[in-house]
XYZ file of C-alpha atoms in Angstrom:
499
model
C 0.053 -0.093 0.037
C 1.535 3.511 -0.837
C 1.482 5.818 1.458
C 2.475 9.190 1.403
C 4.603 11.590 3.054
C 2.193 13.278 6.078
C 0.257 9.828 5.268
C 3.659 8.398 6.848
C 3.552 10.800 10.177
C 0.017 10.384 11.251
C 0.550 6.855 11.198
C 3.476 7.144 13.123
C 1.895 9.314 15.718
C -1.592 7.723 15.376
C -2.249 6.582 19.058
C -4.192 2.995 19.383
C -7.528 3.436 21.391
C -5.246 1.700 24.648
C -3.339 4.832 24.856
C -6.338 6.523 25.697
C -7.432 4.458 28.593
C -4.154 4.969 30.244
C -4.309 8.444 31.490
C -6.127 8.945 34.767
C -7.847 12.400 32.534
C -8.884 10.048 30.054
C -11.236 7.377 29.105
C -12.097 4.383 27.328
C -15.200 4.292 24.708
C -18.151 2.045 25.223
C -20.521 1.289 22.213
C -22.806 3.700 21.547
C -24.801 5.298 19.147
C -26.395 8.888 18.033
C -28.893 10.926 16.266
C -30.224 14.744 16.067
C -33.193 15.034 17.700
C -33.546 19.318 16.857
C -31.440 22.147 16.121
C -29.964 21.788 19.370
C -29.938 18.359 20.774
C -28.819 14.698 20.002
C -29.795 11.588 21.775
C -27.131 9.199 23.043
C -27.962 5.840 22.703
C -25.793 2.139 23.851
C -25.978 -0.791 23.366
C -28.554 -2.475 25.976
C -30.979 0.580 24.474
C -29.762 3.304 26.963
C -29.834 7.200 26.641
C -29.035 9.986 27.315
C -30.150 13.358 25.644
C -27.438 16.067 24.821
C -26.379 19.235 23.916
C -25.385 18.833 20.102
C -22.220 17.868 19.276
C -21.543 15.636 22.615
C -21.165 12.781 20.827
C -18.069 14.286 19.374
C -16.135 15.540 22.218
C -16.816 11.880 24.119
C -14.918 10.129 20.814
C -12.101 12.627 21.295
C -12.065 12.452 25.169
C -12.919 15.937 25.936
C -15.763 15.375 28.321
C -13.425 15.711 31.921
C -13.867 13.970 35.085
C -15.205 17.726 36.810
C -18.779 17.888 34.325
C -21.609 16.456 35.289
C -22.007 14.802 31.866
C -18.689 12.226 32.662
C -20.288 10.835 35.940
C -23.628 10.668 33.171
C -21.314 8.489 31.187
C -19.607 6.638 33.263
C -23.354 5.204 35.171
C -24.788 4.808 32.232
C -21.938 2.451 30.062
C -21.184 5.123 27.173
C -17.159 5.310 29.025
C -15.913 3.565 31.123
C -12.251 4.110 33.621
C -11.267 0.741 32.400
C -11.040 -1.268 30.239
C -13.479 -3.728 30.813
C -15.483 -2.085 32.956
C -16.803 -2.818 35.777
C -19.830 -4.049 35.622
C -19.485 -5.836 32.339
C -21.723 -8.623 33.551
C -24.025 -6.464 34.236
C -24.547 -4.691 30.902
C -24.681 -8.606 29.222
C -27.460 -9.807 31.814
C -29.863 -6.458 31.110
C -28.474 -6.881 26.527
C -29.371 -10.648 27.592
C -32.715 -9.291 28.870
C -33.646 -7.404 25.610
C -33.102 -10.227 24.223
C -34.763 -12.712 26.009
C -38.126 -12.710 23.671
C -35.248 -15.463 21.706
C -35.585 -17.624 24.825
C -39.003 -19.305 24.182
C -39.019 -19.687 20.019
C -42.574 -19.364 18.869
C -45.334 -17.993 20.490
C -48.007 -16.351 18.202
C -49.672 -19.054 15.967
C -52.158 -17.443 13.740
C -55.036 -19.762 12.069
C -56.551 -18.743 8.953
C -59.494 -20.943 9.305
C -61.475 -19.546 6.199
C -61.198 -16.945 3.113
C -64.759 -16.188 3.405
C -66.093 -12.929 4.394
C -69.202 -10.592 4.580
C -67.911 -7.415 3.347
C -65.367 -5.763 1.470
C -63.252 -3.543 2.603
C -61.050 -2.050 0.394
C -57.889 -1.860 3.019
C -57.943 -5.724 2.784
C -54.507 -7.696 2.157
C -56.417 -10.984 0.937
C -58.221 -11.868 -1.557
C -61.665 -12.372 0.121
C -63.962 -14.529 -1.176
C -68.018 -14.910 -0.942
C -69.189 -16.574 2.091
C -70.926 -20.054 0.560
C -67.363 -20.885 -0.281
C -66.468 -23.242 1.921
C -64.275 -25.625 -0.313
C -61.562 -21.858 0.960
C -62.557 -23.512 4.213
C -59.095 -25.117 6.764
C -59.382 -28.923 6.765
C -59.879 -30.924 9.663
C -56.681 -33.195 9.141
C -54.415 -29.753 8.129
C -55.843 -27.857 11.233
C -55.070 -30.516 14.063
C -51.258 -30.662 12.080
C -51.113 -27.302 12.666
C -52.194 -27.110 15.949
C -49.948 -30.134 16.817
C -46.858 -28.027 15.765
C -48.061 -25.830 17.856
C -47.083 -27.566 20.282
C -44.431 -28.301 19.558
C -42.952 -24.807 20.266
C -40.111 -24.601 23.609
C -42.208 -21.571 24.222
C -44.478 -22.448 27.261
C -47.187 -19.470 26.898
C -48.486 -19.897 23.637
C -51.238 -18.260 21.689
C -53.448 -19.301 19.469
C -55.339 -16.279 17.068
C -58.208 -17.474 14.515
C -58.097 -15.239 11.527
C -60.234 -15.179 8.181
C -61.134 -13.782 6.130
C -63.934 -14.187 8.978
C -63.422 -16.436 10.863
C -66.775 -17.217 12.450
C -67.942 -17.904 9.295
C -66.354 -21.295 9.671
C -67.030 -21.799 13.418
C -66.877 -25.061 13.285
C -63.471 -24.994 12.616
C -62.350 -22.145 15.351
C -64.721 -24.856 17.843
C -63.120 -27.873 16.366
C -59.249 -25.924 17.210
C -60.387 -24.411 20.650
C -61.186 -27.887 21.903
C -58.450 -29.614 20.565
C -55.675 -27.457 21.922
C -57.426 -27.388 25.470
C -56.945 -31.017 25.077
C -53.457 -31.706 24.137
C -52.469 -29.417 26.514
C -53.745 -31.827 28.990
C -50.016 -33.194 27.961
C -48.132 -30.347 27.642
C -49.541 -28.017 30.806
C -48.705 -24.644 28.836
C -50.452 -21.643 29.015
C -51.947 -20.663 26.286
C -54.289 -18.254 25.094
C -57.068 -17.377 22.108
C -57.689 -14.842 20.004
C -60.888 -14.550 17.802
C -60.049 -11.661 14.240
C -63.214 -11.433 13.713
C -65.116 -8.209 12.627
C -67.715 -8.454 14.959
C -71.418 -8.523 12.187
C -72.281 -12.457 12.851
C -72.090 -13.233 16.537
C -74.130 -15.446 17.533
C -75.560 -16.733 21.228
C -73.766 -20.065 20.842
C -70.363 -18.331 19.206
C -70.436 -15.718 22.346
C -71.475 -18.426 24.898
C -68.053 -20.743 23.666
C -65.369 -17.985 23.580
C -66.738 -17.622 27.612
C -66.885 -21.321 28.640
C -62.950 -20.770 26.591
C -61.496 -17.918 28.066
C -61.407 -16.794 23.934
C -60.470 -12.752 23.325
C -61.870 -10.707 20.475
C -59.904 -8.209 18.344
C -62.274 -6.663 15.760
C -61.938 -3.281 14.025
C -63.322 -0.135 14.243
C -62.011 2.455 12.098
C -63.443 5.770 13.546
C -66.848 7.742 13.508
C -69.880 6.036 11.022
C -68.770 8.246 7.696
C -65.281 6.407 7.778
C -65.554 3.127 8.834
C -68.275 2.279 6.575
C -66.130 4.270 3.899
C -63.424 2.202 4.606
C -65.236 -1.350 5.523
C -68.346 -1.214 2.938
C -70.947 -4.470 3.443
C -73.865 -4.697 1.099
C -77.365 -3.894 2.210
C -76.272 -2.661 5.283
C -74.492 -0.491 7.286
C -71.177 -1.797 8.812
C -70.337 0.276 11.262
C -73.844 0.233 13.089
C -73.032 -3.876 13.114
C -69.658 -3.641 14.897
C -70.771 -1.333 17.717
C -73.692 -4.083 18.076
C -71.305 -6.951 17.731
C -68.907 -4.983 20.421
C -71.790 -4.336 23.177
C -73.091 -8.014 22.769
C -69.495 -8.566 23.155
C -68.335 -6.922 26.258
C -71.277 -7.439 27.891
C -71.058 -12.040 27.429
C -67.339 -11.559 27.800
C -65.925 -8.673 29.359
C -65.000 -5.262 28.811
C -61.619 -6.420 28.997
C -62.207 -9.139 26.522
C -62.929 -7.419 23.714
C -60.486 -4.817 21.740
C -60.371 -2.514 18.741
C -57.958 -2.047 15.333
C -58.158 0.801 12.816
C -55.931 1.208 9.773
C -56.089 4.300 8.245
C -56.787 5.034 4.808
C -55.702 7.594 2.308
C -59.265 8.845 3.861
C -58.648 8.821 7.324
C -55.521 10.992 6.650
C -58.176 13.938 8.161
C -59.338 12.880 10.973
C -57.155 11.787 13.519
C -59.165 13.717 16.132
C -62.594 12.561 15.177
C -60.951 8.701 15.304
C -59.702 9.120 19.032
C -62.700 10.611 19.572
C -65.012 7.748 18.622
C -62.935 5.222 19.625
C -63.018 7.798 23.625
C -67.403 7.377 22.912
C -67.262 3.591 22.437
C -65.165 2.873 25.521
C -61.920 2.076 24.347
C -58.866 3.100 26.558
C -56.638 3.032 23.728
C -55.906 2.796 19.920
C -53.722 1.693 17.646
C -52.490 5.134 14.760
C -51.858 2.014 12.444
C -50.711 2.925 9.066
C -52.299 0.251 5.644
C -49.595 -1.971 4.944
C -48.550 -2.559 1.770
C -49.339 -5.860 1.037
C -51.172 -7.644 -1.683
C -55.186 -7.300 -2.144
C -54.442 -4.001 -0.777
C -52.577 -2.801 -3.142
C -54.412 -2.823 -5.961
C -57.214 -0.214 -4.580
C -54.181 2.689 -4.443
C -56.228 5.638 -5.014
C -58.037 4.370 -1.324
C -54.864 2.932 0.125
C -51.373 4.562 -1.145
C -50.447 7.712 0.547
C -46.475 8.877 1.065
C -45.541 8.444 4.166
C -44.853 11.749 5.132
C -48.719 12.543 5.210
C -49.458 9.381 7.627
C -46.439 10.683 9.950
C -48.447 14.554 9.942
C -51.530 12.339 11.248
C -50.009 10.069 13.852
C -48.341 13.222 15.355
C -51.609 15.077 15.234
C -53.170 12.184 16.703
C -50.653 11.946 19.035
C -50.655 15.438 20.299
C -54.146 14.871 20.845
C -54.022 11.770 22.642
C -51.408 13.169 25.237
C -53.486 16.571 25.826
C -56.869 14.142 26.630
C -54.462 12.575 29.099
C -53.454 15.641 30.983
C -57.266 16.383 31.038
C -57.799 13.572 32.963
C -59.396 11.353 30.114
C -56.861 7.867 30.307
C -55.968 6.812 26.969
C -53.581 5.383 25.233
C -51.226 5.603 21.978
C -50.383 1.342 21.471
C -47.843 2.128 19.128
C -45.891 4.701 21.125
C -46.300 2.844 24.299
C -44.233 -0.463 22.321
C -41.245 2.479 21.540
C -41.695 3.857 24.670
C -41.044 0.021 26.631
C -37.483 -0.233 24.782
C -37.002 3.304 25.270
C -37.360 3.935 29.433
C -37.569 -0.307 30.255
C -35.181 -2.852 29.818
C -37.483 -5.490 29.190
C -38.338 -6.996 25.596
C -41.927 -6.364 23.921
C -43.665 -8.669 21.729
C -44.689 -6.850 18.429
C -43.293 -8.877 15.863
C -42.506 -5.696 13.714
C -39.765 -3.540 15.956
C -38.048 -6.965 17.249
C -34.356 -7.325 15.993
C -33.669 -10.372 15.072
C -37.443 -9.478 13.699
C -40.411 -11.391 14.550
C -40.821 -14.149 11.284
C -40.680 -17.638 13.133
C -38.839 -16.589 15.681
C -42.100 -14.956 17.006
C -45.300 -16.077 14.780
C -46.033 -18.527 12.513
C -48.721 -18.897 9.978
C -51.203 -21.539 8.670
C -52.991 -20.854 5.899
C -56.761 -21.933 5.182
C -54.685 -24.005 2.784
C -51.998 -26.150 4.663
C -48.889 -24.138 3.798
C -47.655 -22.434 6.743
C -45.884 -19.187 6.167
C -43.270 -16.592 8.181
C -45.930 -14.133 8.638
C -49.422 -12.644 8.335
C -48.154 -10.500 5.606
C -45.835 -13.223 4.209
C -48.915 -14.846 3.078
C -50.402 -12.007 1.468
C -48.177 -11.624 -0.776
C -48.998 -15.434 -1.467
C -52.362 -13.929 -2.231
C -50.508 -12.553 -5.153
C -48.745 -15.536 -6.463
C -45.167 -14.914 -4.693
C -44.865 -17.521 -2.350
C -41.363 -15.913 -1.104
C -42.106 -17.043 2.076
C -43.305 -19.586 2.075
C -42.210 -22.537 4.760
C -43.095 -25.850 3.958
C -46.959 -27.546 5.069
C -47.951 -28.282 8.090
C -48.167 -31.896 6.458
C -43.855 -31.538 7.024
C -41.948 -32.016 9.855
C -41.738 -29.546 12.403
C -38.094 -29.766 11.882
C -38.195 -29.022 7.879
C -40.651 -26.596 8.363
C -39.683 -23.895 10.930
C -35.324 -24.823 10.704
C -35.834 -26.136 6.307
C -33.258 -23.503 4.156
C -36.403 -20.489 3.735
C -35.768 -20.691 7.419
C -31.556 -20.243 7.411
C -31.283 -17.634 4.552
C -34.115 -15.476 5.614
C -32.235 -14.981 9.589
C -29.298 -13.727 7.379
C -31.457 -10.243 6.970
C -33.766 -10.911 10.321
C -31.214 -8.485 12.741
C -30.678 -5.054 11.977
C -27.390 -5.550 13.920
C -25.870 -6.883 10.855
C -27.602 -4.792 8.092
C -26.338 -1.725 6.395
C -27.885 1.675 7.146
C -28.995 -0.339 10.622
C -25.984 -1.331 12.103
C -24.872 2.581 12.430
C -29.139 3.625 12.856
C -28.730 5.442 16.309
C -32.380 4.016 16.801
C -31.145 1.171 16.508
C -31.665 -0.887 19.982
C -35.179 0.638 19.674
C -36.215 -0.690 15.976
C -36.092 -3.749 13.714
C -35.412 -5.065 10.464
C -38.623 -6.715 8.891
C -37.337 -8.661 5.756
C -40.839 -9.487 4.580
C -41.964 -5.282 4.288
C -38.783 -4.632 2.501
C -39.015 -7.539 0.326
C -42.657 -6.071 -0.755
C -41.832 -2.221 -0.847
C -38.049 -2.772 -2.561
C -37.692 -6.192 -3.534
C -35.373 -7.312 -2.007
C -34.910 -8.449 2.025
C -32.579 -6.162 3.222
C -33.753 -3.040 0.919
C -32.129 0.395 1.325
C -32.683 1.636 4.327
C -32.451 5.557 3.307
C -35.896 5.769 1.178
C -37.272 2.672 2.938
C -40.718 3.436 4.356
C -40.196 0.893 7.192
C -36.959 3.253 8.515
C -38.269 6.959 7.583
C -41.996 6.002 9.647
C -39.889 4.643 12.268
C -36.526 7.558 12.572
C -39.393 10.169 12.197
C -41.476 8.465 15.307
C -38.268 8.319 17.738
C -36.932 11.142 17.154
C -40.375 13.324 17.791
C -40.599 10.717 21.123
C -37.187 11.774 22.305
C -38.224 15.597 21.245
C -41.108 15.528 23.110
C -40.021 13.606 26.061
C -37.080 17.004 25.775
C -39.112 19.423 25.358
C -42.178 18.195 28.007
C -39.921 17.130 30.643
C -40.854 15.340 33.475
C -44.762 15.772 33.107
C -45.078 13.934 29.762
C -42.878 10.674 31.596
C -45.656 10.918 33.587
C -48.003 10.215 31.241
C -46.138 7.944 29.532
C -45.336 5.770 32.010
C -48.977 5.509 33.410
C -49.177 4.049 29.208
C -46.351 1.227 29.773
C -48.550 0.336 33.043
C -51.538 0.709 31.726
C -52.483 2.568 34.774
C -54.386 5.460 34.942
C -52.722 8.426 36.702
C -54.411 9.669 39.955
């Protein structure tokens, strides 16, 4: 290698990192990243997710060993594992334990098992991500043979706690399969003795007394869809010859009366029509007795893409919607109305607590296979719910195998090994150096669907644009609103209303 005179001089005078720890007024650097959150502030984030809000330029001062012991910042950097006075930090075992805790969602492998029991549906939602079929098409229901095989695979998971979630279409149109699935799972559990949670994802318009009695008897939770006021909900979720909004409210009421409020949840989807009405949507949730809301963007998968006029919008438009909604929710909490924004809370748990989150989109390694698996109505197995939506457009990239295959071949086969190369943001270009890496995920399925490859190009990735701006915005709010806002945020994390 050729080196000019100046380069040789620089090389000869270069001091190794060990040098900087030898003097009593210097220190060792521990791994950390940083991101500017405003004109005057940046946030420093270490390997275990601890953060320090500091004036812009602080990261440079730290790297140049310009922080002195008489500064308050010095003590904060030592205490929070950003620098060390020894080559190996005295509390390195504590750091290791905390890192293991952050990644402990990997300990027990797959917990969420989604069973798509039918593609039949009684709605025509324009943002539906799968190609639904009419109510009479029972040939699009899962077979008992494949349902049994999927349940048996579910019990092969080493996780002591599992969730069995029924989806569609409208799964209650195939209630006989839901009923069989719950009863067979409970029968097997007499041997396996796992903690099981049952969830049915329904539009809440086909409840009967028998269905609700069964849900009560077997402790089945109900998750439904509510997109806001009637003019929004009916436009987003049309039903031939009926008003979907009135029907879902009646279904929510019936389910609550039978099962209890805590057993019924709702989820909204932000369409292009929704973008102008964040406060109206939030007010509607409060009026209908909900204490939480997920301001969820639309997903770029499957059938939903065919109606681009109603379903496509720029990420910046969604971010404006999200910020306006979040500000409104914060103000409601300040005024004594307890309501939680769920996505913000997931990120806050990663920022403010030492524990992992179960939200698969923000896990690294990604939640696909590690935390969630999908057994489709036709017996095929997919890495995530989103990836089976791609299959409805004849893209089978994320098909893992069939329920009749061996467990090892599905969960540890060639497909799983391929995906494993791209599911950790610690090893992805653009993520490895990102200041928000500890709070984000990888999501190869999203990047494949939106950009055509598993890794994706981060600078124009909607996943990155959205999450980086939301995380930056949360830090800016914490910086500018301080302790009073943190009290609200901690109440969201603990789901406990403030006094």
